[in-house]
mmCIF file of C-alpha atoms in Angstrom:
data_model
loop_
_atom_site.group_PDB
_atom_site.id
_atom_site.type_symbol
_atom_site.label_atom_id
_atom_site.label_comp_id
_atom_site.label_asym_id
_atom_site.label_seq_id
_atom_site.Cartn_x
_atom_site.Cartn_y
_atom_site.Cartn_z
ATOM 1 C CA ASN A 1 -20.430 -55.735 -75.423
ATOM 2 C CA GLY A 2 -18.198 -58.127 -77.284
ATOM 3 C CA HIS A 3 -19.768 -61.579 -75.778
ATOM 4 C CA GLY A 4 -22.977 -61.216 -77.983
ATOM 5 C CA ARG A 5 -25.143 -60.633 -74.911
ATOM 6 C CA VAL A 6 -27.549 -57.406 -75.181
ATOM 7 C CA PHE A 7 -28.625 -55.768 -71.919
ATOM 8 C CA ARG A 8 -31.971 -54.165 -71.906
ATOM 9 C CA ASN A 9 -34.698 -53.003 -69.504
ATOM 10 C CA ASP A 10 -36.938 -56.023 -69.245
ATOM 11 C CA SER A 11 -39.637 -54.231 -66.926
ATOM 12 C CA ALA A 12 -42.743 -53.155 -68.562
ATOM 13 C CA THR A 13 -41.983 -49.651 -67.349
ATOM 14 C CA PRO A 14 -39.896 -47.678 -70.126
ATOM 15 C CA ILE A 15 -36.751 -46.480 -68.518
ATOM 16 C CA HIS A 16 -37.465 -42.774 -69.199
ATOM 17 C CA ALA A 17 -40.506 -43.102 -67.229
ATOM 18 C CA THR A 18 -38.715 -44.408 -64.209
ATOM 19 C CA ILE A 19 -36.133 -41.666 -64.169
ATOM 20 C CA LYS A 20 -38.828 -39.269 -64.481
ATOM 21 C CA ARG A 21 -40.764 -40.830 -61.598
ATOM 22 C CA SER A 22 -37.420 -40.716 -59.344
ATOM 23 C CA GLY A 23 -37.101 -37.199 -60.521
ATOM 24 C CA ASN A 24 -40.369 -36.349 -59.184
ATOM 25 C CA ASP A 25 -39.753 -38.204 -55.730
ATOM 26 C CA MET A 26 -36.708 -36.521 -55.285
ATOM 27 C CA LYS A 27 -38.273 -33.065 -55.778
ATOM 28 C CA ASN A 28 -41.094 -33.966 -53.463
ATOM 29 C CA ALA A 29 -38.470 -34.784 -50.805
ATOM 30 C CA LEU A 30 -36.493 -31.751 -51.153
ATOM 31 C CA THR A 31 -39.664 -29.758 -51.022
ATOM 32 C CA LEU A 32 -40.694 -31.536 -48.036
ATOM 33 C CA SER A 33 -37.328 -31.324 -46.352
ATOM 34 C CA GLY A 34 -37.261 -27.437 -47.051
ATOM 35 C CA PHE A 35 -40.650 -26.922 -45.275
ATOM 36 C CA ILE A 36 -39.427 -29.003 -42.353
ATOM 37 C CA ALA A 37 -36.291 -26.487 -41.954
ATOM 38 C CA ALA A 38 -38.559 -23.456 -42.406
ATOM 39 C CA LEU A 39 -40.641 -24.515 -39.586
ATOM 40 C CA SER A 40 -37.694 -25.561 -37.293
ATOM 41 C CA SER A 41 -36.466 -21.995 -37.694
ATOM 42 C CA LEU A 42 -39.948 -20.428 -36.589
ATOM 43 C CA PRO A 43 -39.090 -20.223 -32.541
ATOM 44 C CA ALA A 44 -35.702 -18.369 -33.318
ATOM 45 C CA MET A 45 -37.351 -15.987 -35.450
ATOM 46 C CA ALA A 46 -39.835 -15.560 -32.835
ATOM 47 C CA GLN A 47 -37.202 -14.161 -30.606
ATOM 48 C CA GLU A 48 -35.773 -11.476 -32.859
ATOM 49 C CA GLY A 49 -36.879 -8.684 -31.047
ATOM 50 C CA LEU A 50 -36.084 -9.771 -27.430
ATOM 51 C CA GLU A 51 -33.209 -8.515 -25.511
ATOM 52 C CA THR A 52 -30.286 -11.109 -25.258
ATOM 53 C CA ILE A 53 -27.783 -11.387 -22.287
ATOM 54 C CA GLY A 54 -24.557 -12.837 -22.959
ATOM 55 C CA LYS A 55 -24.584 -12.225 -26.626
ATOM 56 C CA PRO A 56 -21.280 -12.560 -28.275
ATOM 57 C CA THR A 57 -19.714 -8.968 -28.992
ATOM 58 C CA ASP A 58 -16.921 -8.250 -31.600
ATOM 59 C CA GLY A 59 -13.495 -7.694 -29.914
ATOM 60 C CA ASN A 60 -14.028 -9.147 -26.607
ATOM 61 C CA LEU A 61 -12.929 -11.971 -24.803
ATOM 62 C CA GLY A 62 -14.017 -14.406 -21.644
ATOM 63 C CA PHE A 63 -17.238 -15.599 -20.266
ATOM 64 C CA GLN A 64 -20.545 -14.498 -20.699
ATOM 65 C CA PRO A 65 -21.859 -12.490 -17.567
ATOM 66 C CA ALA A 66 -22.492 -14.882 -14.584
ATOM 67 C CA ALA A 67 -25.891 -15.448 -13.747
ATOM 68 C CA SER A 68 -25.432 -16.987 -10.434
ATOM 69 C CA GLU A 69 -22.776 -17.261 -7.596
ATOM 70 C CA LEU A 70 -21.900 -20.814 -8.504
ATOM 71 C CA ALA A 71 -20.930 -19.074 -12.324
ATOM 72 C CA GLU A 72 -18.744 -16.454 -10.858
ATOM 73 C CA GLY A 73 -16.849 -18.728 -8.591
ATOM 74 C CA ILE A 74 -16.215 -21.027 -11.742
ATOM 75 C CA HIS A 75 -14.969 -17.696 -13.467
ATOM 76 C CA GLN A 76 -12.771 -16.945 -10.635
ATOM 77 C CA LEU A 77 -11.494 -20.794 -10.635
ATOM 78 C CA ASP A 78 -10.585 -20.634 -14.256
ATOM 79 C CA HIS A 79 -8.847 -17.182 -14.096
ATOM 80 C CA MET A 80 -6.761 -18.640 -11.412
ATOM 81 C CA ILE A 81 -5.870 -21.892 -13.162
ATOM 82 C CA LEU A 82 -5.104 -19.605 -16.234
ATOM 83 C CA ILE A 83 -2.520 -17.771 -14.207
ATOM 84 C CA ILE A 84 -1.273 -21.033 -13.016
ATOM 85 C CA ILE A 85 -0.600 -22.458 -16.433
ATOM 86 C CA THR A 86 0.735 -19.077 -17.851
ATOM 87 C CA ALA A 87 3.480 -19.444 -14.996
ATOM 88 C CA ILE A 88 4.515 -23.122 -15.249
ATOM 89 C CA CYS A 89 4.414 -22.582 -19.367
ATOM 90 C CA VAL A 90 6.714 -19.455 -18.822
ATOM 91 C CA PHE A 91 8.889 -21.283 -16.309
ATOM 92 C CA VAL A 92 9.180 -24.729 -18.507
ATOM 93 C CA GLY A 93 10.061 -22.090 -21.418
ATOM 94 C CA GLY A 94 12.770 -20.416 -19.544
ATOM 95 C CA LEU A 95 14.410 -23.768 -18.556
ATOM 96 C CA LEU A 96 14.218 -24.836 -22.165
ATOM 97 C CA LEU A 97 16.111 -21.699 -23.133
ATOM 98 C CA TYR A 98 18.630 -22.010 -20.231
ATOM 99 C CA ALA A 99 19.290 -25.609 -21.168
ATOM 100 C CA ILE A 100 19.535 -24.614 -24.830
ATOM 101 C CA LEU A 101 21.973 -21.863 -24.161
ATOM 102 C CA ARG A 102 24.285 -23.318 -21.372
ATOM 103 C CA PHE A 103 24.430 -26.692 -22.577
ATOM 104 C CA ASN A 104 24.937 -26.879 -26.163
ATOM 105 C CA ARG A 105 28.443 -28.071 -27.740
ATOM 106 C CA ARG A 106 29.807 -24.869 -28.447
ATOM 107 C CA ALA A 107 29.372 -23.340 -24.460
ATOM 108 C CA ASN A 108 29.937 -26.888 -22.972
ATOM 109 C CA PRO A 109 32.498 -29.261 -25.290
ATOM 110 C CA ASN A 110 32.943 -31.756 -22.503
ATOM 111 C CA ALA A 111 29.948 -32.909 -21.099
ATOM 112 C CA ALA A 112 29.445 -33.891 -17.570
ATOM 113 C CA SER A 113 28.699 -37.751 -16.784
ATOM 114 C CA PHE A 114 26.519 -37.964 -13.884
ATOM 115 C CA THR A 115 23.406 -39.717 -13.794
ATOM 116 C CA HIS A 116 21.049 -38.466 -10.747
ATOM 117 C CA ASN A 117 20.169 -35.099 -8.832
ATOM 118 C CA THR A 118 18.376 -36.426 -6.150
ATOM 119 C CA PRO A 119 17.304 -32.622 -4.954
ATOM 120 C CA ILE A 120 15.885 -31.987 -8.348
ATOM 121 C CA GLU A 121 14.089 -35.492 -8.982
ATOM 122 C CA ILE A 122 12.408 -34.547 -5.539
ATOM 123 C CA ALA A 123 11.622 -31.214 -6.748
ATOM 124 C CA TRP A 124 9.891 -32.255 -9.952
ATOM 125 C CA THR A 125 7.875 -35.062 -8.378
ATOM 126 C CA VAL A 126 6.549 -32.871 -5.111
ATOM 127 C CA VAL A 127 6.013 -29.389 -7.016
ATOM 128 C CA PRO A 128 3.378 -30.895 -9.466
ATOM 129 C CA ILE A 129 1.554 -32.616 -6.498
ATOM 130 C CA LEU A 130 1.627 -29.171 -4.938
ATOM 131 C CA VAL A 131 0.206 -27.719 -7.716
ATOM 132 C CA LEU A 132 -2.606 -29.821 -7.978
ATOM 133 C CA ILE A 133 -3.225 -29.655 -4.147
ATOM 134 C CA VAL A 134 -3.745 -26.063 -4.694
ATOM 135 C CA ILE A 135 -5.785 -26.099 -7.883
ATOM 136 C CA GLY A 136 -7.906 -29.187 -6.093
ATOM 137 C CA SER A 137 -8.456 -27.235 -2.571
ATOM 138 C CA PHE A 138 -10.029 -24.091 -5.157
ATOM 139 C CA SER A 139 -12.068 -26.503 -7.278
ATOM 140 C CA LEU A 140 -13.617 -28.997 -5.325
ATOM 141 C CA PRO A 141 -15.528 -26.388 -3.176
ATOM 142 C CA GLU A 142 -16.929 -24.734 -6.264
ATOM 143 C CA LEU A 143 -17.887 -27.916 -7.891
ATOM 144 C CA PHE A 144 -19.315 -29.781 -4.905
#
């Protein structure tokens, strides 16, 4: 290596025997892990012919069929919250579109210089509170 030292295997076992032994150990470990994987799949294979309830089907959305009244109530709660979230997103998107079109530089070259609008500030504080109260009033009876 340029310094006059010679590196060699000082153990009594030749290097090719060490590599061969580690290769056999790896082969044994892989065989054992394959056997364990095959054994762990036996319960799934035992259920192969049984009827499956709620199995995913192509082209469908939503939950699996409810198996209890609680699950049915949770499905209804999820549907209600989906409608509320959709309404909020459509409303916010409409407000953004309105603000972009109404208050751009071309449509409104001289911007107004006011800083507060008390009724709007009260509304955007109270309306989310009311939405949360409505969601909570329907979700708490389902969950408790």
